PDB file of C-alpha atoms and ligand atoms in Angstrom:
ATOM      1  CA  UNK A  14      -8.964   0.599   2.794  1.00 85.00           C
ATOM      2  CA  UNK A  15      -8.243  -0.550   6.466  1.00 93.00           C
ATOM      3  CA  UNK A  16     -10.312  -0.708   8.865  1.00 97.00           C
ATOM      4  CA  UNK A  17      -8.450   0.639  11.684  1.00 98.00           C
ATOM      5  CA  UNK A  18      -6.316   3.321  12.013  1.00 98.00           C
ATOM      6  CA  UNK A  19      -3.947   3.531  14.636  1.00 98.00           C
ATOM      7  CA  UNK A  20      -1.860   6.922  15.444  1.00 99.00           C
ATOM      8  CA  UNK A  21       1.309   6.673  17.188  1.00 98.00           C
ATOM      9  CA  UNK A  22       2.565  10.152  18.359  1.00 98.00           C
ATOM     10  CA  UNK A  23       6.110  11.475  19.130  1.00 98.00           C
ATOM     11  CA  UNK A  24       8.943   9.417  20.421  1.00 98.00           C
ATOM     12  CA  UNK A  25       6.802   5.973  20.384  1.00 98.00           C
ATOM     13  CA  UNK A  26       9.354   5.473  17.125  1.00 98.00           C
ATOM     14  CA  UNK A  27      11.605   5.218  20.289  1.00 98.00           C
ATOM     15  CA  UNK A  28       9.940   2.622  21.987  1.00 98.00           C
ATOM     16  CA  UNK A  29      12.648  -0.490  23.049  1.00 97.00           C
ATOM     17  CA  UNK A  30      15.410   2.218  23.319  1.00 97.00           C
ATOM     18  CA  UNK A  31      13.380   4.531  25.545  1.00 97.00           C
ATOM     19  CA  UNK A  32      12.955   4.485  29.120  1.00 95.00           C
ATOM     20  CA  UNK A  33      12.737   0.493  28.728  1.00 95.00           C
ATOM     21  CA  UNK A  34      11.662   0.177  32.512  1.00 94.00           C
ATOM     22  CA  UNK A  35       8.839   2.128  32.171  1.00 96.00           C
ATOM     23  CA  UNK A  36       7.421   1.372  28.472  1.00 96.00           C
ATOM     24  CA  UNK A  37       9.750  -2.293  27.941  1.00 93.00           C
ATOM     25  CA  UNK A  38      11.728  -3.538  25.669  1.00 95.00           C
ATOM     26  CA  UNK A  39       9.528  -4.001  22.454  1.00 97.00           C
ATOM     27  CA  UNK A  40       9.939  -1.814  19.552  1.00 98.00           C
ATOM     28  CA  UNK A  41       6.836  -0.076  17.890  1.00 98.00           C
ATOM     29  CA  UNK A  42       6.947  -2.711  15.096  1.00 98.00           C
ATOM     30  CA  UNK A  43       7.170  -5.407  17.870  1.00 98.00           C
ATOM     31  CA  UNK A  44       3.944  -3.932  19.257  1.00 98.00           C
ATOM     32  CA  UNK A  45       2.419  -4.297  15.952  1.00 98.00           C
ATOM     33  CA  UNK A  46       3.430  -7.463  15.455  1.00 98.00           C
ATOM     34  CA  UNK A  47       2.056  -8.284  18.446  1.00 98.00           C
ATOM     35  CA  UNK A  48      -1.464  -6.473  18.104  1.00 98.00           C
ATOM     36  CA  UNK A  49      -1.829  -8.453  14.417  1.00 98.00           C
ATOM     37  CA  UNK A  50      -1.405 -11.750  15.991  1.00 98.00           C
ATOM     38  CA  UNK A  51      -3.582 -11.078  18.518  1.00 98.00           C
ATOM     39  CA  UNK A  52      -6.633 -10.063  15.949  1.00 98.00           C
ATOM     40  CA  UNK A  53      -5.416 -12.717  13.853  1.00 97.00           C
ATOM     41  CA  UNK A  54      -8.782 -14.031  13.799  1.00 97.00           C
ATOM     42  CA  UNK A  55     -11.284 -11.471  13.368  1.00 97.00           C
ATOM     43  CA  UNK A  56      -9.948 -10.606   9.849  1.00 95.00           C
ATOM     44  CA  UNK A  57      -9.542  -6.958  10.541  1.00 97.00           C
ATOM     45  CA  UNK A  58      -6.852  -4.674   8.569  1.00 98.00           C
ATOM     46  CA  UNK A  59      -5.207  -2.030  10.736  1.00 98.00           C
ATOM     47  CA  UNK A  60      -2.945   0.841   9.185  1.00 98.00           C
ATOM     48  CA  UNK A  61      -0.160   1.856  10.905  1.00 98.00           C
ATOM     49  CA  UNK A  62       1.086   5.967  11.610  1.00 98.00           C
ATOM     50  CA  UNK A  63       3.488   6.990  13.625  1.00 98.00           C
ATOM     51  CA  UNK A  64       4.954  10.775  13.766  1.00 98.00           C
ATOM     52  CA  UNK A  65       6.913  12.969  15.915  1.00 98.00           C
ATOM     53  CA  UNK A  66       5.094  16.409  14.476  1.00 98.00           C
ATOM     54  CA  UNK A  67       1.591  17.576  15.764  1.00 98.00           C
ATOM     55  CA  UNK A  68       0.869  19.452  12.442  1.00 98.00           C
ATOM     56  CA  UNK A  69       1.285  16.095  10.657  1.00 98.00           C
ATOM     57  CA  UNK A  70      -0.384  14.022  13.127  1.00 99.00           C
ATOM     58  CA  UNK A  71      -3.530  17.057  13.100  1.00 98.00           C
ATOM     59  CA  UNK A  72      -3.723  16.530   8.962  1.00 98.00           C
ATOM     60  CA  UNK A  73      -3.612  12.490   9.728  1.00 98.00           C
ATOM     61  CA  UNK A  74      -6.474  12.651  12.001  1.00 98.00           C
ATOM     62  CA  UNK A  75      -8.231  15.248   9.068  1.00 98.00           C
ATOM     63  CA  UNK A  76      -7.794  12.952   6.468  1.00 98.00           C
ATOM     64  CA  UNK A  77      -9.389  10.280   8.873  1.00 98.00           C
ATOM     65  CA  UNK A  78     -12.533  12.831   8.739  1.00 97.00           C
ATOM     66  CA  UNK A  79     -13.064  11.802   4.814  1.00 97.00           C
ATOM     67  CA  UNK A  80     -11.800   8.302   5.150  1.00 97.00           C
ATOM     68  CA  UNK A  81     -14.332   5.194   6.088  1.00 94.00           C
ATOM     69  CA  UNK A  82     -12.437   3.678   9.618  1.00 98.00           C
ATOM     70  CA  UNK A  83     -14.633   1.655  11.911  1.00 98.00           C
ATOM     71  CA  UNK A  84     -12.372   3.574  14.530  1.00 98.00           C
ATOM     72  CA  UNK A  85      -9.236   5.131  15.822  1.00 98.00           C
ATOM     73  CA  UNK A  86      -6.698   3.842  17.926  1.00 98.00           C
ATOM     74  CA  UNK A  87      -4.557   6.717  19.120  1.00 99.00           C
ATOM     75  CA  UNK A  88      -0.836   7.268  21.470  1.00 98.00           C
ATOM     76  CA  UNK A  89      -0.326  10.436  20.897  1.00 98.00           C
ATOM     77  CA  UNK A  90       2.341  10.234  23.514  1.00 98.00           C
ATOM     78  CA  UNK A  91       3.598  13.708  24.987  1.00 98.00           C
ATOM     79  CA  UNK A  92       0.647  15.848  22.910  1.00 98.00           C
ATOM     80  CA  UNK A  93      -1.655  13.800  25.057  1.00 98.00           C
ATOM     81  CA  UNK A  94      -0.792  16.196  28.146  1.00 98.00           C
ATOM     82  CA  UNK A  95      -0.396  19.642  25.726  1.00 98.00           C
ATOM     83  CA  UNK A  96      -2.005  19.369  22.575  1.00 98.00           C
ATOM     84  CA  UNK A  97      -5.284  21.415  21.871  1.00 98.00           C
ATOM     85  CA  UNK A  98      -4.812  21.421  18.498  1.00 98.00           C
ATOM     86  CA  UNK A  99      -4.918  17.342  18.158  1.00 98.00           C
ATOM     87  CA  UNK A 100      -8.117  17.502  20.842  1.00 98.00           C
ATOM     88  CA  UNK A 101      -9.776  19.958  18.071  1.00 98.00           C
ATOM     89  CA  UNK A 102      -8.960  17.696  15.251  1.00 98.00           C
ATOM     90  CA  UNK A 103     -10.588  14.212  16.701  1.00 98.00           C
ATOM     91  CA  UNK A 104     -13.562  16.466  17.594  1.00 98.00           C
ATOM     92  CA  UNK A 105     -14.034  16.569  13.598  1.00 98.00           C
ATOM     93  CA  UNK A 106     -13.890  12.386  13.236  1.00 98.00           C
ATOM     94  CA  UNK A 107     -17.543  10.809  13.748  1.00 97.00           C
ATOM     95  CA  UNK A 108     -16.326   7.209  14.672  1.00 98.00           C
ATOM     96  CA  UNK A 109     -15.424   6.323  17.808  1.00 98.00           C
ATOM     97  CA  UNK A 110     -11.871   7.108  19.022  1.00 98.00           C
ATOM     98  CA  UNK A 111      -9.952   5.249  21.788  1.00 98.00           C
ATOM     99  CA  UNK A 112      -6.472   6.519  23.293  1.00 98.00           C
ATOM    100  CA  UNK A 113      -3.999   4.355  24.901  1.00 98.00           C
ATOM    101  CA  UNK A 114      -1.068   4.727  26.669  1.00 98.00           C
ATOM    102  CA  UNK A 115       1.641   2.380  27.351  1.00 98.00           C
ATOM    103  CA  UNK A 116       2.305   3.322  30.837  1.00 98.00           C
ATOM    104  CA  UNK A 117      -0.126   3.706  33.736  1.00 98.00           C
ATOM    105  CA  UNK A 118       0.111   7.692  33.416  1.00 98.00           C
ATOM    106  CA  UNK A 119      -1.980   8.464  36.572  1.00 98.00           C
ATOM    107  CA  UNK A 120       0.845   6.809  38.680  1.00 97.00           C
ATOM    108  CA  UNK A 121       3.521   9.105  36.985  1.00 98.00           C
ATOM    109  CA  UNK A 122       4.546  12.644  37.522  1.00 97.00           C
ATOM    110  CA  UNK A 123       2.358  15.480  37.560  1.00 98.00           C
ATOM    111  CA  UNK A 124       2.297  16.615  34.240  1.00 97.00           C
ATOM    112  CA  UNK A 125       1.110  13.712  33.007  1.00 98.00           C
ATOM    113  CA  UNK A 126      -2.435  13.858  35.303  1.00 97.00           C
ATOM    114  CA  UNK A 127      -3.702  15.909  32.590  1.00 97.00           C
ATOM    115  CA  UNK A 128      -5.227  14.156  29.753  1.00 97.00           C
ATOM    116  CA  UNK A 129      -6.060  16.915  27.314  1.00 98.00           C
ATOM    117  CA  UNK A 130      -6.797  14.875  24.046  1.00 98.00           C
ATOM    118  CA  UNK A 131      -8.641  12.247  26.071  1.00 98.00           C
ATOM    119  CA  UNK A 132     -11.160  14.533  26.304  1.00 98.00           C
ATOM    120  CA  UNK A 133     -12.361  14.277  22.377  1.00 98.00           C
ATOM    121  CA  UNK A 134     -11.846  10.172  22.898  1.00 98.00           C
ATOM    122  CA  UNK A 135     -14.600   7.776  23.456  1.00 98.00           C
ATOM    123  CA  UNK A 136     -12.859   5.804  26.237  1.00 98.00           C
ATOM    124  CA  UNK A 137      -8.836   5.710  26.855  1.00 98.00           C
ATOM    125  CA  UNK A 138      -6.929   2.733  28.515  1.00 98.00           C
ATOM    126  CA  UNK A 139      -4.035   3.467  30.516  1.00 98.00           C
ATOM    127  CA  UNK A 140      -1.332   0.666  31.925  1.00 98.00           C
ATOM    128  CA  UNK A 141      -2.195  -1.998  29.690  1.00 97.00           C
ATOM    129  CA  UNK A 142       1.349  -2.434  27.976  1.00 97.00           C
ATOM    130  CA  UNK A 143       1.849  -3.743  24.308  1.00 97.00           C
ATOM    131  CA  UNK A 144      -2.036  -5.282  24.806  1.00 98.00           C
ATOM    132  CA  UNK A 145      -3.482  -2.315  24.782  1.00 98.00           C
ATOM    133  CA  UNK A 146      -3.483  -1.745  20.910  1.00 98.00           C
ATOM    134  CA  UNK A 147      -5.357  -5.157  20.221  1.00 98.00           C
ATOM    135  CA  UNK A 148      -7.963  -4.431  23.221  1.00 98.00           C
ATOM    136  CA  UNK A 149      -8.824  -0.949  21.744  1.00 98.00           C
ATOM    137  CA  UNK A 150      -9.625  -2.317  18.341  1.00 98.00           C
ATOM    138  CA  UNK A 151     -11.256  -6.022  19.770  1.00 98.00           C
ATOM    139  CA  UNK A 152     -13.529  -3.175  21.919  1.00 97.00           C
ATOM    140  CA  UNK A 153     -14.907  -1.705  18.607  1.00 97.00           C
ATOM    141  CA  UNK A 154     -15.721  -5.197  16.923  1.00 96.00           C
TER     142      UNK A 154
HETATM  143  C1  DQA B 223       2.658   7.426  26.528  1.00 50.51           C
HETATM  144  C2  DQA B 223       2.548   8.520  28.369  1.00 50.51           C
HETATM  145  C3  DQA B 223       2.633   9.363  27.768  1.00 50.51           C
HETATM  146  O1  DQA B 223       3.243  10.295  28.946  1.00 50.51           O
HETATM  147  C4  DQA B 223       4.562   9.808  27.293  1.00 50.51           C
HETATM  148  O2  DQA B 223       4.831  11.059  27.252  1.00 50.51           O
HETATM  149  C5  DQA B 223       4.563   8.989  25.879  1.00 50.51           C
HETATM  150  C6  DQA B 223       4.078   7.562  26.475  1.00 50.51           C
HETATM  151  C7  DQA B 223       2.280   5.840  27.043  1.00 50.51           C
HETATM  152  O3  DQA B 223       2.083   5.532  25.811  1.00 50.51           O
HETATM  153  O4  DQA B 223       2.801   5.432  28.352  1.00 50.51           O
HETATM  154  O5  DQA B 223       5.338   9.445  25.036  1.00 50.51           O
HETATM  155  O6  DQA B 223       1.779   7.705  25.964  1.00 50.51           O
END
């Protein structure tokens, strides 16, 4: 059983290929390795989950409600701006949830200015790129 669940939403599996000027050139696997290297002395185990499907993300969050994670880090991708269902699933959880965004969403298009899922999160980090994930975990140690 891992200590932290890291959830990535739609299109984050395309990191490295998608808009590198916005998201950088690292793949999600590179971000995972970077995160784990940064946390190597902490002795924490991370479980990574990625899905492009809203319902799968909802189901993963529901399952997490009966597991024993210390906290969840979620990058909901575009669903951050639209998903009442992910918001509602996050509200079921009794553990800290931190929402992260690689890009600084408040410097971007108007449609990214509403962060719906963030309303169900303890904290949000936006614009720290690949460092957001390990910093979010570290904040809960
Ligand atoms: C993102 C920001 C979202 O607006 C976008 O839809 C993404 C990635 C980020 O990490 O910066 O898919 O969540």
